[in-house]
Amino acid sequence: MMKRLFIILLTLVIYFSFGFTAYASGETEQDSANEAVAVTENMSQPRLMVSDFKVEGGSLTPDKTSKVTITFKNYSGTKAVKNIKLTLTEESGDIKPVGTGTKYVDTIYAGGTYTWTVNLTASANAQIGEHAVTVSSEYEDKLYNPYSSSDIIRINVKQRIGFDYSGIQLPKKTYQEDTVTVDFTFINTGKSKIRNSKIDFDIKGLESGGCVFVGEIEAGESASGSANLRVGSEITGETKGKAVITYEDEFAKEYTKTIDLSTKIEEKIVEDTDEDEEEEKKNPLWWVFALAGLAVGGGIGCAIPLIINAGKQRKEDELRL
């Protein structure tokens, strides 16, 4: 009896032992499967990219520092990125960050953004126009897998505009119906090309016939021109007006310079020759009569001495006889 009871108990122990082992083994396999899925999900790369940027003032110039705000977005919907290093570089060296040009960020969560404000300036001899600036990032996920990415942003560089002129003066006096020539020279004193330069005159009593177009002037160079102003006959005395110079930089921004001008318009001086011309028209052959009078007068002058001499000669002849 006791032997049979022992066998039953041993059988139960073995049964439950195998059942518990099988149950425990099943949980381990499920956990392994879940872990495998988790590891597969973590192999996806979270994308950290530049989503927007803005340049203070729209461009950089060598004479000042401008703030540039760059917005980064973590485009992953499930994974945060950590231990982030941001770097800004420009290959030519024309654009320079104030400081190191790097930034450390602890975490950007899934779907989140981060805005980096960096101060930039342009070198004194920077090339005018658009520059490609590289923005790079190095970061990790929660399992410390390393990633990196880079984007290109394009920033304009402007150089200083400088303009001067010479000439553009009116004489103190002008006369009705005369033509006054105004000579001028445009001088580019800056480091940027000047485009579409021209001058227009607006002076009461003087007609310009339209603006005078000069065109492009390279940095450090000059260009000359002249304008012919026709003085009208309607007004006299002091008159004032202006000359308006307009020109553009390489980004089509227009600049204007105004010069005040004045002159005195006087009546046209007319020589007193009208009566003589009218007399000539009435007697077109006066010179013929004048020559004839001179000829007759000369003939008479010559004849009188001859007559006198002939009379004396007759008296002498009579005395001899």
Coordinates of N, CA, C and O in Angstrom, one line a residue, residues 102-217:
T102 N 29.7 75.9 -33.6 CA 29.1 74.6 -33.2 C 28.1 74.8 -32.0 O 28.2 75.8 -31.3
K103 N 27.3 73.8 -31.8 CA 26.3 73.9 -30.7 C 26.0 72.5 -30.2 O 25.8 71.6 -31.0
Y104 N 25.9 72.3 -28.9 CA 25.5 71.0 -28.3 C 24.0 71.1 -27.8 O 23.6 72.1 -27.1
V105 N 23.3 70.1 -28.1 CA 21.9 70.0 -27.7 C 21.7 68.6 -27.1 O 22.1 67.6 -27.6
D106 N 21.0 68.6 -25.9 CA 20.8 67.3 -25.2 C 19.9 66.4 -25.9 O 20.2 65.2 -26.2
T107 N 18.6 66.8 -26.1 CA 17.6 65.9 -26.7 C 16.6 66.7 -27.6 O 16.3 67.8 -27.3
I108 N 16.2 66.1 -28.7 CA 15.1 66.5 -29.5 C 14.1 65.3 -29.6 O 14.5 64.3 -30.2
Y109 N 13.0 65.5 -29.0 CA 12.0 64.3 -28.9 C 11.4 64.0 -30.3 O 11.5 64.8 -31.2
A110 N 10.8 62.9 -30.4 CA 10.2 62.5 -31.6 C 9.2 63.5 -32.1 O 8.3 63.9 -31.3
G111 N 9.3 63.9 -33.4 CA 8.4 65.0 -33.9 C 8.7 66.4 -33.4 O 8.0 67.3 -33.8
G112 N 9.7 66.5 -32.6 CA 10.0 67.8 -32.0 C 11.0 68.7 -32.9 O 11.5 68.2 -33.8
T113 N 11.1 69.9 -32.5 CA 12.0 70.8 -33.2 C 13.0 71.5 -32.2 O 12.7 71.6 -31.0
Y114 N 14.0 72.1 -32.8 CA 15.0 72.9 -32.0 C 15.5 74.0 -32.9 O 15.8 73.8 -34.1
T115 N 15.5 75.3 -32.4 CA 16.0 76.4 -33.2 C 17.3 76.9 -32.7 O 17.4 77.2 -31.5
W116 N 18.3 76.9 -33.6 CA 19.6 77.4 -33.2 C 19.8 78.8 -33.8 O 19.6 79.0 -35.0
T117 N 20.2 79.7 -32.9 CA 20.5 81.1 -33.4 C 22.0 81.3 -33.4 O 22.6 81.1 -32.3
V118 N 22.5 81.5 -34.5 CA 24.0 81.7 -34.7 C 24.3 83.0 -35.3 O 23.6 83.5 -36.2
N119 N 25.3 83.7 -34.8 CA 25.7 85.0 -35.4 C 26.7 84.8 -36.5 O 27.8 84.1 -36.3
L120 N 26.5 85.4 -37.6 CA 27.3 85.3 -38.8 C 27.7 86.6 -39.3 O 27.0 87.6 -39.2
T121 N 28.9 86.7 -40.0 CA 29.3 87.9 -40.7 C 30.0 87.5 -42.0 O 30.4 86.3 -42.1
A122 N 30.2 88.5 -42.9 CA 30.9 88.2 -44.1 C 32.3 88.8 -44.1 O 32.4 89.9 -43.4
S123 N 33.2 88.2 -44.7 CA 34.6 88.8 -44.8 C 34.6 90.1 -45.6 O 33.7 90.3 -46.4
A124 N 35.7 90.8 -45.4 CA 35.7 92.1 -46.1 C 35.7 92.0 -47.6 O 35.2 92.9 -48.3
N125 N 36.3 90.9 -48.1 CA 36.4 90.8 -49.6 C 35.5 89.6 -50.1 O 35.7 89.0 -51.1
A126 N 34.4 89.4 -49.3 CA 33.5 88.3 -49.7 C 32.9 88.5 -51.1 O 32.6 89.6 -51.5
Q127 N 32.7 87.4 -51.8 CA 32.1 87.5 -53.1 C 30.6 87.8 -53.0 O 29.9 87.2 -52.1
I128 N 30.2 88.7 -53.8 CA 28.8 89.1 -53.8 C 27.9 88.0 -54.4 O 28.3 87.4 -55.4
G129 N 26.8 87.8 -53.8 CA 25.9 86.8 -54.3 C 25.5 85.7 -53.3 O 25.7 85.9 -52.1
E130 N 25.0 84.6 -53.8 CA 24.5 83.5 -53.0 C 25.6 82.5 -52.6 O 26.4 82.1 -53.5
H131 N 25.7 82.2 -51.3 CA 26.7 81.2 -50.8 C 26.0 80.0 -50.2 O 25.0 80.1 -49.5
A132 N 26.6 78.8 -50.5 CA 26.1 77.6 -50.0 C 26.7 77.3 -48.6 O 27.9 77.2 -48.5
V133 N 25.9 77.3 -47.6 CA 26.4 77.0 -46.2 C 25.9 75.7 -45.8 O 24.7 75.3 -45.9
T134 N 26.9 74.8 -45.2 CA 26.6 73.5 -44.8 C 26.2 73.5 -43.3 O 27.0 74.0 -42.5
V135 N 25.1 72.9 -43.0 CA 24.7 72.7 -41.6 C 24.7 71.2 -41.3 O 23.9 70.4 -41.9
S136 N 25.6 70.7 -40.4 CA 25.7 69.3 -40.1 C 25.2 69.0 -38.7 O 25.3 69.8 -37.8
S137 N 24.8 67.7 -38.5 CA 24.4 67.3 -37.2 C 24.9 65.9 -36.9 O 24.9 65.0 -37.8
E138 N 25.4 65.6 -35.7 CA 25.8 64.3 -35.2 C 24.9 64.0 -34.0 O 24.8 64.8 -33.1
Y139 N 24.3 62.8 -33.9 CA 23.4 62.5 -32.8 C 23.3 61.0 -32.6 O 23.9 60.2 -33.4
E140 N 22.6 60.6 -31.5 CA 22.4 59.1 -31.1 C 21.0 58.9 -30.8 O 20.2 59.8 -30.5
D141 N 20.6 57.6 -30.9 CA 19.3 57.2 -30.4 C 19.4 56.7 -28.9 O 20.5 56.7 -28.4
K142 N 18.4 56.1 -28.3 CA 18.4 55.7 -26.9 C 19.3 54.5 -26.7 O 19.7 54.2 -25.6
L143 N 19.6 53.7 -27.8 CA 20.5 52.6 -27.7 C 21.9 53.0 -28.1 O 22.8 52.1 -28.3
Y144 N 22.2 54.3 -28.2 CA 23.5 54.9 -28.5 C 24.0 54.5 -29.9 O 25.2 54.5 -30.1
N145 N 23.1 54.3 -30.8 CA 23.5 54.1 -32.2 C 23.8 55.5 -32.7 O 23.0 56.4 -32.6
P146 N 25.0 55.6 -33.4 CA 25.4 57.0 -33.9 C 24.8 57.2 -35.3 O 24.7 56.3 -36.1
Y147 N 24.4 58.5 -35.5 CA 23.9 58.9 -36.8 C 24.5 60.3 -37.2 O 25.0 61.0 -36.3
S148 N 24.4 60.6 -38.4 CA 24.8 62.0 -38.8 C 24.0 62.4 -40.1 O 23.5 61.5 -40.8
S149 N 23.9 63.7 -40.3 CA 23.2 64.2 -41.4 C 23.7 65.6 -41.7 O 24.3 66.3 -40.9
S150 N 23.4 66.1 -42.9 CA 23.9 67.5 -43.3 C 22.9 68.1 -44.3 O 22.2 67.3 -45.1
D151 N 22.7 69.4 -44.2 CA 21.8 70.1 -45.1 C 22.5 71.3 -45.7 O 23.5 71.8 -45.0
I152 N 22.1 71.9 -46.8 CA 22.6 73.1 -47.4 C 21.6 74.2 -47.3 O 20.4 74.0 -47.7
I153 N 22.0 75.3 -46.7 CA 21.2 76.5 -46.8 C 21.9 77.6 -47.6 O 23.2 77.6 -47.6
R154 N 21.2 78.4 -48.2 CA 21.8 79.4 -49.1 C 21.6 80.8 -48.6 O 20.5 81.2 -48.4
I155 N 22.7 81.5 -48.4 CA 22.7 82.9 -47.8 C 23.3 83.9 -48.7 O 24.4 83.6 -49.3
N156 N 22.7 85.0 -48.9 CA 23.2 86.1 -49.8 C 24.2 87.0 -49.1 O 24.0 87.2 -47.9
V157 N 25.2 87.4 -49.8 CA 26.2 88.3 -49.3 C 26.1 89.6 -50.1 O 26.2 89.5 -51.3
K158 N 26.1 90.7 -49.4 CA 26.1 92.0 -50.1 C 27.4 92.8 -49.7 O 27.8 92.6 -48.6
Q159 N 27.8 93.6 -50.6 CA 29.0 94.5 -50.3 C 28.5 95.9 -50.3 O 27.4 96.3 -50.7
R160 N 29.3 96.8 -49.7 CA 28.9 98.2 -49.5 C 28.7 98.9 -50.8 O 29.5 98.8 -51.7
I161 N 27.6 99.7 -50.9 CA 27.3 100.5 -52.1 C 27.8 101.9 -51.8 O 27.6 102.5 -50.7
G162 N 28.7 102.4 -52.7 CA 29.2 103.8 -52.5 C 29.0 104.5 -53.9 O 29.4 104.0 -54.9
F163 N 28.6 105.8 -53.8 CA 28.3 106.5 -55.0 C 28.7 108.0 -54.8 O 28.4 108.6 -53.7
D164 N 29.3 108.6 -55.8 CA 29.6 110.0 -55.8 C 29.5 110.6 -57.2 O 29.4 109.8 -58.2
Y165 N 29.6 111.9 -57.3 CA 29.4 112.5 -58.7 C 30.2 113.8 -58.7 O 30.6 114.3 -57.7
S166 N 30.5 114.2 -59.9 CA 31.1 115.5 -60.1 C 30.4 116.2 -61.3 O 29.8 115.5 -62.1
G167 N 30.5 117.5 -61.4 CA 29.8 118.2 -62.4 C 28.4 118.6 -62.0 O 28.1 118.9 -60.8
I168 N 27.4 118.5 -62.9 CA 26.0 118.7 -62.7 C 25.8 120.1 -62.1 O 25.3 120.3 -61.0
Q169 N 26.2 121.1 -62.9 CA 26.0 122.5 -62.5 C 25.5 123.3 -63.7 O 25.8 123.0 -64.9
L170 N 24.7 124.3 -63.4 CA 24.2 125.2 -64.4 C 25.0 126.5 -64.4 O 25.4 126.9 -63.3
P171 N 25.1 127.2 -65.5 CA 25.8 128.5 -65.5 C 24.9 129.5 -64.7 O 23.7 129.3 -64.6
K172 N 25.6 130.6 -64.2 CA 24.8 131.6 -63.4 C 23.8 132.3 -64.3 O 22.7 132.6 -63.8
K173 N 24.1 132.4 -65.6 CA 23.1 133.1 -66.5 C 22.9 132.2 -67.7 O 23.9 131.6 -68.2
T174 N 21.7 132.2 -68.2 CA 21.4 131.5 -69.4 C 20.5 132.5 -70.2 O 19.9 133.4 -69.7
Y175 N 20.4 132.2 -71.5 CA 19.6 133.1 -72.4 C 18.5 132.3 -73.1 O 18.7 131.2 -73.4
Q176 N 17.4 133.0 -73.3 CA 16.3 132.3 -73.9 C 16.7 131.7 -75.3 O 17.4 132.3 -76.0
E177 N 16.1 130.5 -75.5 CA 16.3 129.8 -76.8 C 17.8 129.3 -76.9 O 18.1 128.8 -78.0
D178 N 18.6 129.4 -75.9 CA 19.9 128.8 -76.0 C 19.9 127.4 -75.5 O 18.9 126.9 -74.9
T179 N 21.0 126.6 -75.8 CA 21.1 125.3 -75.3 C 22.3 125.2 -74.3 O 23.4 125.6 -74.6
V180 N 22.0 124.7 -73.1 CA 23.0 124.6 -72.1 C 23.4 123.1 -72.0 O 22.6 122.2 -71.8
T181 N 24.7 122.9 -72.0 CA 25.2 121.5 -71.9 C 25.7 121.3 -70.4 O 26.5 122.1 -69.9
V182 N 25.2 120.3 -69.8 CA 25.6 119.9 -68.4 C 26.4 118.6 -68.5 O 25.9 117.6 -68.8
D183 N 27.7 118.7 -68.1 CA 28.6 117.5 -68.1 C 28.6 117.0 -66.7 O 28.5 117.7 -65.7
F184 N 28.7 115.7 -66.6 CA 28.7 115.0 -65.3 C 29.6 113.7 -65.3 O 29.8 113.1 -66.4
T185 N 30.0 113.3 -64.1 CA 30.7 112.0 -64.0 C 30.1 111.3 -62.7 O 30.0 111.9 -61.7
F186 N 29.8 110.0 -62.9 CA 29.3 109.2 -61.8 C 30.5 108.3 -61.4 O 31.2 107.7 -62.2
I187 N 30.7 108.2 -60.1 CA 31.9 107.5 -59.5 C 31.4 106.4 -58.6 O 30.6 106.7 -57.6
N188 N 31.8 105.2 -58.8 CA 31.4 104.1 -57.9 C 32.5 103.9 -56.8 O 33.6 103.4 -57.1
T189 N 32.2 104.4 -55.6 CA 33.2 104.4 -54.5 C 33.0 103.1 -53.6 O 33.7 103.0 -52.6
G190 N 32.1 102.2 -53.9 CA 31.9 101.1 -53.1 C 32.6 99.8 -53.6 O 33.5 99.9 -54.5
K191 N 32.1 98.6 -53.1 CA 32.7 97.4 -53.5 C 31.7 96.5 -54.3 O 32.0 95.4 -54.6
S192 N 30.5 97.1 -54.6 CA 29.5 96.4 -55.4 C 29.3 97.1 -56.7 O 29.3 98.3 -56.8
K193 N 29.0 96.4 -57.7 CA 28.7 97.0 -59.0 C 27.4 97.8 -59.0 O 26.4 97.4 -58.3
I194 N 27.4 98.9 -59.6 CA 26.2 99.8 -59.8 C 25.6 99.5 -61.1 O 26.3 99.4 -62.1
R195 N 24.3 99.3 -61.1 CA 23.5 99.0 -62.3 C 22.5 100.1 -62.6 O 22.0 100.8 -61.7
N196 N 22.2 100.2 -63.9 CA 21.0 101.1 -64.3 C 21.1 102.5 -63.8 O 20.1 103.1 -63.4
S197 N 22.3 103.1 -63.8 CA 22.5 104.5 -63.3 C 22.0 105.4 -64.4 O 22.2 105.2 -65.6
K198 N 21.3 106.5 -64.0 CA 20.8 107.5 -64.9 C 20.5 108.8 -64.2 O 20.5 108.9 -62.9
I199 N 20.3 109.9 -65.0 CA 20.0 111.2 -64.4 C 18.9 111.8 -65.2 O 18.8 111.7 -66.4
D200 N 18.0 112.5 -64.4 CA 16.9 113.2 -65.0 C 16.8 114.6 -64.5 O 17.2 114.9 -63.3
F201 N 16.4 115.6 -65.3 CA 16.4 117.0 -64.9 C 15.0 117.5 -64.9 O 14.2 117.2 -65.7
D202 N 14.7 118.3 -63.8 CA 13.3 118.9 -63.7 C 13.5 120.3 -63.3 O 13.6 120.7 -62.1
I203 N 13.7 121.3 -64.2 CA 14.0 122.7 -64.0 C 13.0 123.5 -64.8 O 12.9 123.3 -66.0
K204 N 12.3 124.4 -64.1 CA 11.3 125.2 -64.7 C 12.0 126.1 -65.8 O 12.9 126.8 -65.5
G205 N 11.5 126.1 -67.0 CA 12.0 126.9 -68.1 C 13.0 126.3 -68.9 O 13.5 126.8 -69.9
L206 N 13.5 125.1 -68.5 CA 14.5 124.3 -69.3 C 14.0 123.0 -69.6 O 13.4 122.3 -68.7
E207 N 14.2 122.5 -70.8 CA 13.7 121.3 -71.3 C 14.8 120.3 -71.5 O 15.8 120.7 -72.2
S208 N 14.8 119.1 -70.9 CA 15.9 118.1 -71.0 C 15.7 117.1 -72.1 O 16.6 116.5 -72.6
G209 N 14.4 116.9 -72.5 CA 14.2 115.9 -73.5 C 14.2 114.4 -73.0 O 14.3 113.5 -73.8
G210 N 14.2 114.2 -71.7 CA 14.3 112.9 -71.1 C 15.5 112.6 -70.3 O 16.4 113.5 -70.3
C211 N 15.6 111.5 -69.6 CA 16.7 111.2 -68.8 C 17.9 110.7 -69.6 O 17.8 110.3 -70.8
V212 N 19.1 110.8 -69.0 CA 20.3 110.4 -69.7 C 20.8 109.1 -69.0 O 21.0 109.1 -67.7
F213 N 20.8 108.0 -69.7 CA 21.1 106.7 -69.1 C 22.6 106.4 -69.2 O 23.3 106.6 -70.3
V214 N 23.2 106.0 -68.1 CA 24.7 105.7 -68.0 C 24.9 104.2 -68.0 O 25.8 103.7 -68.6
G215 N 24.1 103.5 -67.2 CA 24.2 102.0 -67.1 C 25.1 101.5 -66.0 O 25.1 102.1 -64.9
E216 N 25.9 100.5 -66.2 CA 26.7 99.8 -65.2 C 28.0 100.5 -65.0 O 28.6 101.0 -65.9
I217 N 28.4 100.5 -63.7 CA 29.7 101.0 -63.3 C 30.3 100.0 -62.3 O 29.8 99.8 -61.3

